Backbone as JSON Lines, residues from 0, in Angstrom:
{"i":0,"aa":"X","n":[27.24,-31.09,10.14],"ca":[26.24,-30.75,11.15],"c":[26.92,-29.59,12.54]}
{"i":1,"aa":"X","n":[27.89,-30.13,13.04],"ca":[28.52,-29.45,13.89],"c":[28.49,-28.02,13.45]}
{"i":2,"aa":"X","n":[29.62,-28.06,12.37],"ca":[29.79,-26.48,11.84],"c":[28.56,-25.92,11.45]}
{"i":3,"aa":"X","n":[27.38,-26.11,11.34],"ca":[26.01,-25.85,11.13],"c":[25.61,-25.31,12.56]}
{"i":4,"aa":"X","n":[25.88,-26.43,13.32],"ca":[25.51,-26.13,14.68],"c":[25.81,-24.96,15.26]}
{"i":5,"aa":"X","n":[27.39,-24.82,15.07],"ca":[28.15,-23.78,15.69],"c":[27.78,-22.46,15.23]}
{"i":6,"aa":"X","n":[27.47,-22.58,13.78],"ca":[27.03,-21.23,12.97],"c":[25.98,-20.73,13.66]}
{"i":7,"aa":"X","n":[24.92,-21.79,13.67],"ca":[23.63,-20.92,14.28],"c":[23.77,-20.6,15.67]}
{"i":8,"aa":"X","n":[24.67,-21.17,16.46],"ca":[24.73,-20.73,17.88],"c":[25.3,-19.27,17.94]}
{"i":9,"aa":"X","n":[26.46,-19.2,16.85],"ca":[26.95,-18.01,16.63],"c":[25.93,-16.86,16.23]}
{"i":10,"aa":"X","n":[25.13,-17.53,15.29],"ca":[24.49,-16.0,14.74],"c":[23.27,-15.81,15.95]}
{"i":11,"aa":"X","n":[23.1,-16.89,16.81],"ca":[21.88,-16.64,17.57],"c":[22.59,-15.74,18.75]}
{"i":12,"aa":"X","n":[23.7,-15.89,19.19],"ca":[24.55,-15.09,20.19],"c":[24.57,-13.49,19.86]}
{"i":13,"aa":"X","n":[25.04,-13.66,18.4],"ca":[25.0,-12.09,17.65],"c":[23.64,-11.45,17.97]}
{"i":14,"aa":"X","n":[22.68,-12.26,17.32],"ca":[21.32,-11.55,17.34],"c":[20.96,-11.06,18.69]}
{"i":15,"aa":"X","n":[21.4,-12.01,20.04],"ca":[21.23,-11.43,21.19],"c":[21.77,-10.25,21.58]}
{"i":16,"aa":"X","n":[22.93,-10.39,21.0],"ca":[23.66,-8.97,21.65],"c":[23.28,-7.74,21.09]}
{"i":17,"aa":"X","n":[22.78,-7.93,19.56],"ca":[22.28,-6.66,18.99],"c":[20.86,-6.48,19.65]}
{"i":18,"aa":"X","n":[20.14,-7.29,19.99],"ca":[19.15,-7.09,20.72],"c":[18.87,-6.33,21.95]}
{"i":19,"aa":"X","n":[20.08,-6.73,22.97],"ca":[20.46,-6.21,24.17],"c":[20.98,-4.92,23.8]}
{"i":20,"aa":"X","n":[21.64,-4.43,22.91],"ca":[22.28,-3.14,22.54],"c":[20.95,-2.42,22.26]}
{"i":21,"aa":"X","n":[19.97,-2.62,21.48],"ca":[19.1,-1.75,21.1],"c":[17.99,-1.45,22.28]}
{"i":22,"aa":"X","n":[17.98,-2.64,23.38],"ca":[17.13,-2.4,24.51],"c":[18.07,-1.27,25.24]}
{"i":23,"aa":"X","n":[19.3,-1.35,25.43],"ca":[20.13,-0.52,26.31],"c":[20.14,0.85,25.78]}
{"i":24,"aa":"X","n":[19.92,0.84,24.59],"ca":[19.89,2.27,23.6],"c":[18.29,3.06,23.93]}
{"i":25,"aa":"X","n":[17.64,2.22,23.75],"ca":[15.97,2.57,24.26],"c":[16.21,3.05,25.53]}
{"i":26,"aa":"X","n":[16.54,2.4,26.39],"ca":[16.73,2.57,27.89],"c":[17.28,3.55,28.13]}
{"i":27,"aa":"X","n":[18.5,4.24,27.65],"ca":[19.13,5.06,27.9],"c":[18.59,6.33,27.24]}
{"i":28,"aa":"X","n":[18.07,6.22,25.94],"ca":[17.18,7.49,25.58],"c":[15.89,7.67,26.57]}
{"i":29,"aa":"X","n":[15.48,6.57,26.96],"ca":[14.28,6.86,27.8],"c":[14.81,7.72,29.18]}
{"i":30,"aa":"X","n":[15.45,7.24,29.54],"ca":[16.46,7.8,30.82],"c":[16.75,9.14,30.62]}
{"i":31,"aa":"X","n":[17.34,9.51,29.35],"ca":[17.61,11.18,29.4],"c":[16.27,12.06,29.13]}
{"i":32,"aa":"X","n":[15.58,11.42,28.18],"ca":[14.28,12.2,28.44],"c":[13.41,12.24,29.8]}
{"i":33,"aa":"X","n":[13.34,10.99,30.19],"ca":[12.97,11.35,31.7],"c":[13.95,12.29,32.71]}
{"i":34,"aa":"X","n":[14.89,12.53,32.15],"ca":[16.05,13.6,33.23],"c":[15.33,14.98,32.74]}
{"i":35,"aa":"X","n":[15.3,14.83,31.3],"ca":[15.34,16.24,30.48],"c":[13.64,16.68,30.97]}
{"i":36,"aa":"X","n":[13.03,15.83,30.84],"ca":[11.04,16.18,31.54],"c":[11.5,16.81,33.11]}
{"i":37,"aa":"X","n":[12.34,15.78,34.03],"ca":[12.28,16.58,35.31],"c":[13.08,17.81,35.26]}
{"i":38,"aa":"X","n":[14.14,17.97,34.73],"ca":[14.82,19.11,35.02],"c":[13.84,20.49,34.17]}
{"i":39,"aa":"X","n":[12.94,19.99,33.36],"ca":[11.85,20.98,32.67],"c":[10.67,21.16,33.72]}
{"i":40,"aa":"X","n":[10.7,20.12,34.46],"ca":[9.4,20.44,35.53],"c":[9.94,21.25,36.54]}
{"i":41,"aa":"X","n":[11.28,20.65,37.03],"ca":[12.06,21.53,38.13],"c":[12.05,23.27,37.67]}
{"i":42,"aa":"X","n":[12.73,23.54,36.36],"ca":[12.45,24.87,35.74],"c":[11.3,25.58,36.0]}
{"i":43,"aa":"X","n":[9.92,24.68,35.71],"ca":[8.56,25.55,35.83],"c":[8.37,25.76,37.18]}
{"i":44,"aa":"X","n":[8.56,24.95,38.03],"ca":[8.27,25.07,39.39],"c":[8.99,26.26,40.02]}
{"i":45,"aa":"X","n":[10.3,26.49,39.73],"ca":[10.86,27.69,40.07],"c":[10.4,28.71,39.55]}
{"i":46,"aa":"X","n":[10.04,28.87,38.11],"ca":[9.37,29.91,37.5],"c":[7.99,30.39,38.16]}
{"i":47,"aa":"X","n":[7.27,28.97,38.27],"ca":[5.83,29.62,39.06],"c":[6.04,30.21,40.41]}
{"i":48,"aa":"X","n":[7.09,29.59,41.04],"ca":[7.58,30.07,42.53],"c":[7.66,31.52,42.79]}
{"i":49,"aa":"X","n":[8.71,32.08,41.73],"ca":[9.12,33.31,41.41],"c":[8.06,34.1,41.2]}
{"i":50,"aa":"X","n":[7.07,33.3,40.47],"ca":[6.06,34.49,39.6],"c":[4.91,34.56,40.66]}
{"i":51,"aa":"X","n":[4.46,33.93,41.61],"ca":[3.88,33.86,42.95],"c":[4.1,34.83,43.85]}
{"i":52,"aa":"X","n":[5.84,34.75,44.13],"ca":[6.23,35.88,45.31],"c":[6.26,37.19,44.79]}
{"i":53,"aa":"X","n":[6.43,37.24,43.29],"ca":[6.5,38.65,42.64],"c":[4.87,39.3,42.96]}
{"i":54,"aa":"X","n":[4.02,38.52,42.47],"ca":[2.27,38.61,42.43],"c":[1.96,39.1,44.03]}
{"i":55,"aa":"X","n":[2.62,38.44,44.92],"ca":[2.17,38.71,46.31],"c":[2.53,39.73,46.73]}
{"i":56,"aa":"X","n":[4.03,40.11,46.61],"ca":[4.52,41.54,46.69],"c":[3.66,42.54,46.18]}
{"i":57,"aa":"X","n":[3.57,42.48,44.76],"ca":[2.67,43.41,44.04],"c":[1.26,43.52,44.62]}
{"i":58,"aa":"X","n":[0.83,42.52,45.17],"ca":[-0.56,42.37,45.69],"c":[-0.61,43.38,46.81]}
{"i":59,"aa":"X","n":[0.56,43.11,47.83],"ca":[0.47,43.43,49.23],"c":[0.87,45.03,48.78]}
{"i":60,"aa":"X","n":[1.84,45.77,48.31],"ca":[1.82,46.77,47.93],"c":[0.47,47.82,47.33]}
{"i":61,"aa":"X","n":[-0.06,47.06,46.46],"ca":[-1.29,47.5,46.09],"c":[-2.23,47.81,46.71]}
{"i":62,"aa":"X","n":[-2.53,46.79,47.87],"ca":[-3.48,46.86,48.7],"c":[-3.23,47.61,49.81]}
{"i":63,"aa":"X","n":[-2.13,47.91,50.22],"ca":[-1.56,48.92,51.28],"c":[-1.44,48.16,52.36]}
{"i":64,"aa":"X","n":[-1.0,47.08,52.57],"ca":[-0.65,46.27,53.47],"c":[0.95,46.09,53.57]}
{"i":65,"aa":"X","n":[1.39,46.65,54.67],"ca":[2.53,46.88,54.84],"c":[3.33,45.4,54.93]}
{"i":66,"aa":"X","n":[4.77,45.63,54.34],"ca":[5.28,44.15,54.23],"c":[6.1,44.14,55.32]}
{"i":67,"aa":"X","n":[6.7,42.54,55.88],"ca":[6.93,42.64,57.02],"c":[8.42,43.2,57.28]}
{"i":68,"aa":"X","n":[8.63,43.79,58.25],"ca":[9.94,44.74,58.38],"c":[11.22,43.81,58.53]}
{"i":69,"aa":"X","n":[12.52,44.24,58.1],"ca":[13.4,43.78,58.21],"c":[14.25,43.54,59.53]}
{"i":70,"aa":"X","n":[14.63,42.75,60.22],"ca":[15.27,43.01,61.19],"c":[16.8,42.59,61.24]}
{"i":71,"aa":"X","n":[17.61,43.33,62.29],"ca":[17.05,44.23,62.96],"c":[16.74,45.68,62.39]}
{"i":72,"aa":"X","n":[15.8,46.31,63.16],"ca":[15.54,47.67,62.7],"c":[16.69,48.83,62.65]}
{"i":73,"aa":"X","n":[16.88,49.44,61.86],"ca":[17.97,50.43,61.83],"c":[17.98,51.36,62.99]}
{"i":74,"aa":"X","n":[19.01,51.7,63.62],"ca":[18.71,52.77,64.95],"c":[18.4,53.87,64.47]}
{"i":75,"aa":"X","n":[17.41,54.23,64.96],"ca":[16.96,55.89,64.83],"c":[17.28,56.74,65.9]}
{"i":76,"aa":"X","n":[17.75,58.1,65.62],"ca":[18.2,58.94,66.36],"c":[17.1,60.17,66.67]}
{"i":77,"aa":"X","n":[16.99,60.43,67.71],"ca":[16.06,61.76,68.06],"c":[16.56,63.0,68.63]}
{"i":78,"aa":"X","n":[15.9,64.15,68.56],"ca":[16.65,65.1,68.93],"c":[15.97,65.72,70.07]}
{"i":79,"aa":"X","n":[14.61,64.74,70.42],"ca":[14.0,65.12,71.72],"c":[13.42,63.72,71.89]}
{"i":80,"aa":"X","n":[12.81,64.07,73.27],"ca":[12.32,62.26,73.87],"c":[11.14,62.24,72.91]}
{"i":81,"aa":"X","n":[10.94,61.22,72.22],"ca":[9.5,60.75,71.56],"c":[8.49,60.58,72.91]}
{"i":82,"aa":"X","n":[7.12,60.3,72.61],"ca":[5.98,60.63,73.27],"c":[6.11,58.9,73.25]}
{"i":83,"aa":"X","n":[6.14,58.77,74.79],"ca":[5.91,57.15,74.89],"c":[4.77,56.17,74.68]}
{"i":84,"aa":"X","n":[4.85,55.12,74.21],"ca":[3.56,54.52,73.73],"c":[2.41,54.3,74.62]}
{"i":85,"aa":"X","n":[1.41,54.33,74.64],"ca":[0.81,53.88,75.46],"c":[0.77,52.74,76.19]}
{"i":86,"aa":"X","n":[1.14,51.78,75.39],"ca":[1.46,50.42,75.65],"c":[2.21,50.29,76.94]}
{"i":87,"aa":"X","n":[3.17,51.24,77.15],"ca":[4.3,51.28,78.33],"c":[3.58,51.69,79.28]}
{"i":88,"aa":"X","n":[3.24,51.22,80.81],"ca":[2.79,51.62,81.53],"c":[3.79,51.45,82.93]}
{"i":89,"aa":"X","n":[4.17,52.46,83.58],"ca":[4.76,52.46,84.71],"c":[4.03,51.9,85.87]}
{"i":90,"aa":"X","n":[4.89,50.83,86.58],"ca":[4.36,50.27,87.9],"c":[4.75,51.07,89.01]}
{"i":91,"aa":"X","n":[5.71,51.73,88.91],"ca":[6.32,52.66,90.06],"c":[6.77,54.04,89.32]}
{"i":92,"aa":"X","n":[6.53,54.94,90.05],"ca":[6.82,56.45,89.83],"c":[8.23,56.75,89.41]}
{"i":93,"aa":"X","n":[8.78,57.17,88.5],"ca":[9.73,57.56,88.15],"c":[10.29,58.7,88.66]}
{"i":94,"aa":"X","n":[11.41,58.75,89.61],"ca":[12.34,59.69,90.31],"c":[11.47,60.45,91.15]}
{"i":95,"aa":"X","n":[10.65,59.86,92.15],"ca":[9.77,60.42,92.97],"c":[10.16,61.56,93.85]}
{"i":96,"aa":"X","n":[11.67,61.52,94.12],"ca":[12.21,62.48,95.33],"c":[13.06,63.39,94.43]}
{"i":97,"aa":"X","n":[12.8,63.66,93.04],"ca":[13.85,64.2,91.95],"c":[13.75,65.64,92.32]}
{"i":98,"aa":"X","n":[14.73,66.45,92.23],"ca":[14.6,67.81,92.25],"c":[15.58,68.6,91.24]}
{"i":99,"aa":"X","n":[15.6,69.81,91.12],"ca":[16.58,70.21,90.02],"c":[17.84,70.34,90.42]}
{"i":100,"aa":"X","n":[18.97,70.47,89.66],"ca":[20.36,70.79,90.08],"c":[20.34,72.18,90.79]}
{"i":101,"aa":"X","n":[20.85,71.86,91.77],"ca":[21.14,73.66,92.53],"c":[22.54,74.05,91.91]}
{"i":102,"aa":"X","n":[22.22,75.5,91.97],"ca":[23.15,76.38,91.49],"c":[24.42,76.02,92.57]}
{"i":103,"aa":"X","n":[25.56,76.13,91.8],"ca":[26.96,75.78,92.57],"c":[27.59,77.28,92.7]}
{"i":104,"aa":"X","n":[28.11,77.46,93.69],"ca":[28.95,78.84,94.12],"c":[30.39,78.35,93.32]}
{"i":105,"aa":"X","n":[31.1,79.69,93.02],"ca":[32.34,79.8,92.01],"c":[33.32,79.42,92.94]}
{"i":106,"aa":"X","n":[33.06,79.57,94.08],"ca":[34.29,79.01,95.03],"c":[34.33,77.83,95.52]}
{"i":107,"aa":"X","n":[33.03,77.03,95.03],"ca":[32.64,75.5,95.83],"c":[33.64,74.75,95.04]}
{"i":108,"aa":"X","n":[34.23,73.77,95.83],"ca":[34.67,72.56,95.57],"c":[33.69,71.15,95.44]}
{"i":109,"aa":"X","n":[33.63,70.85,94.06],"ca":[32.72,69.43,94.32],"c":[33.22,68.33,94.11]}
{"i":110,"aa":"X","n":[33.12,67.37,95.04],"ca":[33.7,66.14,95.13],"c":[32.84,65.3,94.18]}
{"i":111,"aa":"X","n":[33.46,64.28,93.39],"ca":[32.84,63.25,92.64],"c":[32.9,61.92,92.88]}
{"i":112,"aa":"X","n":[32.0,61.35,93.16],"ca":[31.64,59.74,93.43],"c":[31.15,59.09,92.75]}
{"i":113,"aa":"X","n":[32.15,57.82,92.39],"ca":[31.47,56.62,91.54],"c":[30.66,55.93,92.53]}
{"i":114,"aa":"X","n":[29.39,55.34,92.07],"ca":[28.54,54.74,92.95],"c":[28.14,53.63,91.8]}
{"i":115,"aa":"X","n":[28.4,52.36,92.44],"ca":[27.82,51.12,91.64],"c":[27.35,49.74,92.87]}
{"i":116,"aa":"X","n":[26.43,49.32,92.58],"ca":[25.73,48.19,93.14],"c":[24.89,47.48,92.33]}
{"i":117,"aa":"X","n":[24.81,46.14,92.77],"ca":[23.84,45.13,91.87],"c":[22.64,45.58,91.74]}
{"i":118,"aa":"X","n":[22.06,45.08,90.36],"ca":[20.9,45.52,90.19],"c":[20.0,44.52,91.28]}
{"i":119,"aa":"X","n":[18.92,45.53,91.9],"ca":[17.76,44.81,92.72],"c":[18.49,44.63,93.95]}
{"i":120,"aa":"X","n":[19.56,45.19,94.24],"ca":[20.59,44.81,95.63],"c":[19.46,44.95,96.86]}
{"i":121,"aa":"X","n":[18.74,45.84,96.83],"ca":[17.55,46.01,98.04],"c":[16.95,44.83,98.2]}
{"i":122,"aa":"X","n":[16.91,44.02,97.21],"ca":[15.62,42.85,97.25],"c":[16.63,41.59,97.31]}
{"i":123,"aa":"X","n":[17.8,41.44,96.27],"ca":[18.47,39.96,96.29],"c":[20.0,40.03,96.97]}
{"i":124,"aa":"X","n":[20.4,41.44,97.71],"ca":[21.84,41.74,97.67],"c":[22.63,41.59,96.66]}
{"i":125,"aa":"X","n":[23.78,40.59,96.9],"ca":[24.76,40.82,95.77],"c":[24.8,39.72,94.74]}
{"i":126,"aa":"X","n":[23.51,38.92,94.85],"ca":[23.07,37.75,93.83],"c":[23.54,38.09,92.5]}
{"i":127,"aa":"X","n":[22.99,39.29,91.86],"ca":[23.38,39.5,90.42],"c":[24.45,40.07,90.17]}
{"i":128,"aa":"X","n":[25.28,40.58,91.4],"ca":[26.85,40.72,91.0],"c":[27.54,39.86,90.59]}
{"i":129,"aa":"X","n":[27.25,38.56,90.67],"ca":[27.62,37.27,90.14],"c":[27.73,37.24,88.56]}
{"i":130,"aa":"X","n":[26.42,37.76,88.07],"ca":[26.45,38.03,86.94],"c":[26.86,39.14,86.26]}
{"i":131,"aa":"X","n":[27.66,40.08,86.76],"ca":[28.07,41.12,86.4],"c":[26.76,42.14,85.91]}
{"i":132,"aa":"X","n":[25.48,41.91,86.41],"ca":[24.61,42.89,86.1],"c":[24.56,44.1,87.29]}
{"i":133,"aa":"X","n":[25.34,45.12,86.84],"ca":[25.25,46.45,87.93],"c":[24.56,47.52,87.64]}
{"i":134,"aa":"X","n":[24.29,48.4,88.61],"ca":[23.57,49.64,88.38],"c":[24.39,50.8,88.85]}
{"i":135,"aa":"X","n":[24.8,51.69,88.17],"ca":[25.57,52.76,88.22],"c":[25.18,54.29,88.69]}
{"i":136,"aa":"X","n":[25.89,54.87,89.34],"ca":[25.27,56.37,89.17],"c":[26.56,57.4,89.7]}
{"i":137,"aa":"X","n":[26.36,58.39,89.78],"ca":[27.39,59.56,90.22],"c":[27.03,60.05,91.12]}
{"i":138,"aa":"X","n":[27.9,60.19,92.35],"ca":[27.52,61.15,93.6],"c":[28.37,62.64,93.62]}
{"i":139,"aa":"X","n":[27.56,63.19,94.14],"ca":[28.55,64.73,94.19],"c":[28.36,65.4,95.65]}
{"i":140,"aa":"X","n":[29.36,65.88,96.0],"ca":[29.34,66.24,97.64],"c":[29.68,67.98,97.35]}
{"i":141,"aa":"X","n":[28.97,68.79,97.6],"ca":[29.4,70.19,97.94],"c":[30.24,70.62,99.07]}
{"i":142,"aa":"X","n":[31.39,70.91,99.07],"ca":[32.48,71.32,100.38],"c":[32.07,72.32,100.96]}
{"i":143,"aa":"X","n":[31.32,73.3,100.11],"ca":[30.91,74.49,100.84],"c":[29.82,74.42,101.79]}
{"i":144,"aa":"X","n":[28.68,73.61,101.23],"ca":[27.39,73.4,102.09],"c":[27.52,72.08,102.91]}
{"i":145,"aa":"X","n":[28.09,70.85,102.47],"ca":[28.28,69.66,102.97],"c":[27.14,68.79,102.42]}
{"i":146,"aa":"X","n":[26.33,69.41,101.58],"ca":[25.1,68.64,100.96],"c":[25.66,67.38,99.93]}
{"i":147,"aa":"X","n":[24.9,66.31,99.8],"ca":[25.31,65.77,98.94],"c":[24.07,65.45,97.86]}
{"i":148,"aa":"X","n":[24.57,64.7,96.6],"ca":[23.61,64.55,95.47],"c":[24.13,63.45,94.82]}
{"i":149,"aa":"X","n":[22.76,62.98,94.14],"ca":[22.98,61.44,93.59],"c":[22.2,61.83,92.13]}
{"i":150,"aa":"X","n":[22.96,61.53,91.01],"ca":[22.03,61.63,89.6],"c":[22.6,60.22,88.87]}
{"i":151,"aa":"X","n":[21.43,59.44,88.49],"ca":[21.18,58.1,88.1],"c":[20.71,57.98,87.02]}
{"i":152,"aa":"X","n":[20.78,57.23,86.1],"ca":[19.9,57.05,84.74],"c":[19.32,55.71,85.05]}
{"i":153,"aa":"X","n":[17.93,55.82,84.76],"ca":[17.28,54.41,84.75],"c":[16.17,54.61,83.99]}
{"i":154,"aa":"X","n":[15.26,53.44,83.7],"ca":[14.43,53.45,82.87],"c":[13.02,53.81,83.55]}
{"i":155,"aa":"X","n":[12.1,54.22,82.38],"ca":[11.06,54.88,82.81],"c":[9.71,53.89,83.36]}
{"i":156,"aa":"X","n":[9.97,52.63,82.8],"ca":[8.78,51.69,82.77],"c":[9.37,50.39,83.54]}
{"i":157,"aa":"X","n":[10.34,50.5,84.44],"ca":[10.95,49.34,85.06],"c":[11.77,48.42,84.52]}
{"i":158,"aa":"X","n":[12.65,47.76,85.07],"ca":[13.95,46.98,84.37],"c":[13.31,45.86,83.43]}
{"i":159,"aa":"X","n":[12.24,45.29,83.98],"ca":[11.97,44.14,82.88],"c":[11.41,44.41,81.79]}
{"i":160,"aa":"X","n":[10.58,45.64,81.65],"ca":[10.01,46.16,80.32],"c":[11.18,46.52,79.55]}
{"i":161,"aa":"X","n":[12.18,47.37,80.09],"ca":[13.36,47.83,79.29],"c":[14.2,46.55,78.91]}
{"i":162,"aa":"X","n":[14.49,45.61,79.61],"ca":[15.26,44.24,79.25],"c":[14.75,43.64,78.01]}
{"i":163,"aa":"X","n":[13.43,42.99,78.76],"ca":[12.69,41.79,77.52],"c":[11.83,42.83,76.77]}
{"i":164,"aa":"X","n":[11.67,42.04,75.51],"ca":[10.69,42.61,74.25],"c":[9.27,42.42,74.62]}
{"i":165,"aa":"X","n":[8.4,42.88,74.37],"ca":[7.3,42.63,74.36],"c":[6.87,42.33,72.79]}
{"i":166,"aa":"X","n":[6.09,41.07,72.61],"ca":[5.63,40.61,71.42],"c":[4.0,40.99,71.06]}
{"i":167,"aa":"X","n":[3.77,41.85,70.21],"ca":[2.62,42.32,69.95],"c":[1.77,41.92,68.48]}
{"i":168,"aa":"X","n":[0.96,41.58,68.5],"ca":[0.12,40.99,67.68],"c":[0.0,42.0,66.54]}
{"i":169,"aa":"X","n":[0.01,43.11,66.79],"ca":[-0.48,44.16,65.73],"c":[1.23,44.84,65.17]}
{"i":170,"aa":"X","n":[2.34,44.02,65.7],"ca":[3.43,44.57,65.24],"c":[4.66,43.41,64.47]}
{"i":171,"aa":"X","n":[5.03,43.9,63.88],"ca":[6.32,42.7,63.58],"c":[7.43,42.79,63.94]}
{"i":172,"aa":"X","n":[7.94,43.44,64.61],"ca":[9.33,43.37,65.38],"c":[8.92,43.47,67.11]}
{"i":173,"aa":"X","n":[9.71,43.02,67.83],"ca":[9.52,42.79,69.04],"c":[9.67,44.3,69.58]}
{"i":174,"aa":"X","n":[9.03,44.69,70.59],"ca":[8.84,45.75,71.21],"c":[9.23,46.05,72.39]}
{"i":175,"aa":"X","n":[10.05,46.87,72.7],"ca":[10.4,47.31,74.06],"c":[10.02,48.75,74.83]}
{"i":176,"aa":"X","n":[9.68,48.62,76.09],"ca":[9.35,50.22,76.37],"c":[10.62,50.57,77.35]}
{"i":177,"aa":"X","n":[11.72,50.92,76.64],"ca":[12.97,51.26,77.18],"c":[13.51,52.41,77.4]}
{"i":178,"aa":"X","n":[12.5,53.66,77.46],"ca":[12.97,54.87,77.57],"c":[13.46,54.91,78.97]}
{"i":179,"aa":"X","n":[14.45,55.75,78.86],"ca":[15.18,56.35,80.3],"c":[15.41,57.64,80.3]}
{"i":180,"aa":"X","n":[15.62,58.03,81.63],"ca":[16.13,59.33,81.77],"c":[16.75,59.39,83.24]}
{"i":181,"aa":"X","n":[17.24,60.86,83.08],"ca":[18.29,60.7,84.34],"c":[17.78,61.41,85.45]}
{"i":182,"aa":"X","n":[17.85,61.21,86.77],"ca":[17.33,61.39,88.0],"c":[18.11,61.75,88.95]}
{"i":183,"aa":"X","n":[17.77,63.34,89.02],"ca":[18.74,64.08,90.29],"c":[18.03,64.32,91.08]}
{"i":184,"aa":"X","n":[18.63,64.06,92.42],"ca":[18.06,64.4,93.84],"c":[19.0,64.5,94.97]}
{"i":185,"aa":"X","n":[18.69,65.11,96.21],"ca":[19.54,65.38,97.08],"c":[19.65,64.25,98.16]}
{"i":186,"aa":"X","n":[21.09,63.93,98.39],"ca":[21.28,63.01,99.22],"c":[22.07,61.68,98.53]}
{"i":187,"aa":"X","n":[22.8,60.99,99.09],"ca":[23.33,59.75,98.52],"c":[23.04,58.22,99.85]}
{"i":188,"aa":"X","n":[22.61,57.47,99.2],"ca":[21.97,56.48,99.87],"c":[23.6,55.44,100.77]}
{"i":189,"aa":"X","n":[24.25,55.8,100.93],"ca":[25.14,55.06,101.71],"c":[25.16,53.9,101.93]}
{"i":190,"aa":"X","n":[24.27,53.43,102.74],"ca":[24.34,51.81,102.82],"c":[23.84,51.06,101.59]}
{"i":191,"aa":"X","n":[23.2,51.81,100.68],"ca":[22.94,50.7,99.72],"c":[23.97,50.79,98.54]}
{"i":192,"aa":"X","n":[25.09,51.59,98.64],"ca":[26.01,51.9,97.38],"c":[27.25,51.11,98.48]}
{"i":193,"aa":"X","n":[27.35,50.93,99.57],"ca":[28.68,50.7,100.33],"c":[28.33,49.0,100.68]}
{"i":194,"aa":"X","n":[27.18,48.56,100.83],"ca":[26.8,47.2,101.65],"c":[27.6,45.96,100.38]}
{"i":195,"aa":"X","n":[27.05,46.29,99.05],"ca":[27.41,45.2,98.29],"c":[28.29,45.92,96.91]}
{"i":196,"aa":"X","n":[28.39,47.05,96.79],"ca":[28.67,47.49,95.97],"c":[30.18,48.34,96.17]}
{"i":197,"aa":"X","n":[29.96,49.68,95.57],"ca":[31.21,50.65,95.58],"c":[30.82,52.35,95.95]}
{"i":198,"aa":"X","n":[31.39,52.87,96.52],"ca":[31.26,54.25,96.74],"c":[32.75,54.78,97.08]}
{"i":199,"aa":"X","n":[33.35,55.38,95.85],"ca":[34.72,55.91,95.79],"c":[34.7,57.22,95.27]}
{"i":200,"aa":"X","n":[35.56,58.18,95.71],"ca":[35.74,59.46,95.22],"c":[36.78,59.19,94.28]}
{"i":201,"aa":"X","n":[36.11,60.1,92.83],"ca":[37.17,59.93,91.86],"c":[37.42,60.73,91.45]}
{"i":202,"aa":"X","n":[36.98,62.06,91.69],"ca":[37.53,63.59,91.23],"c":[37.1,64.64,92.12]}
{"i":203,"aa":"X","n":[37.75,65.54,91.67],"ca":[37.04,66.97,92.6],"c":[36.9,67.99,91.36]}
{"i":204,"aa":"X","n":[35.71,68.79,91.3],"ca":[35.41,69.89,90.55],"c":[36.2,71.14,91.23]}
{"i":205,"aa":"X","n":[37.01,71.85,90.93],"ca":[37.11,73.05,91.83],"c":[36.55,74.31,90.83]}
{"i":206,"aa":"X","n":[37.24,75.37,91.43],"ca":[36.49,76.71,91.15],"c":[36.24,76.96,89.72]}
{"i":207,"aa":"X","n":[37.37,77.13,89.23],"ca":[37.14,77.42,87.49],"c":[36.37,76.25,86.73]}
{"i":208,"aa":"X","n":[36.76,74.99,87.29],"ca":[35.9,74.0,86.68],"c":[34.61,74.13,86.75]}
{"i":209,"aa":"X","n":[34.05,74.53,87.8],"ca":[32.68,74.27,88.22],"c":[32.04,75.63,87.25]}
{"i":210,"aa":"X","n":[32.95,76.54,87.13],"ca":[32.34,77.87,85.93],"c":[32.11,76.99,84.78]}
{"i":211,"aa":"X","n":[32.91,76.15,84.29],"ca":[32.91,75.46,82.91],"c":[32.04,74.67,82.83]}
{"i":212,"aa":"X","n":[31.7,73.76,83.79],"ca":[30.63,72.83,83.81],"c":[29.41,73.65,83.98]}
{"i":213,"aa":"X","n":[29.11,74.8,84.51],"ca":[27.95,75.5,84.68],"c":[27.67,76.2,83.33]}
{"i":214,"aa":"X","n":[28.71,76.8,82.77],"ca":[28.57,77.36,81.29],"c":[28.38,76.29,80.09]}
């Protein structure tokens, strides 16, 4: 009996092992089938997404709807001043005291000055100087007539419009009112440039150089 009992126990354990192996094999096959199905579903999802993207782009082109522009927009050069967008409106008149550049005599010596002051110095003093936000200009003085002149470049539609963009619903990219121009006028505001900034002579344009500048 003991041997028979042991044999039965042995055959029983062997049977259990075989059953366990079959179960493991079945589970492994099922897992592989599941993984394969998951990969198949993922591939289908990617394929559908790409198909949808291609269809949307094709529909946009066919319907005449412009696609969103890439940013940043490539720099565009102009041979002339573009007409300002009506959206841009000046709060203050540009260069209200401007005047034509006068004709300089050939024997005149023109002193050239560097002019620099903090932006909005007239309102905030030297505050913006600490942030290195400065405004520059060039000053001229005729030694023959004793008259002074200032030439500066600044924005047509005020500093805020030039510095910060506008977000317009009908446009994809940010929009700036950032056109500027040179303003030439008689006189140098000594107090403005000296009080919180710089007013120093940096050069002299002499007789022959004056002719070259005019030519």
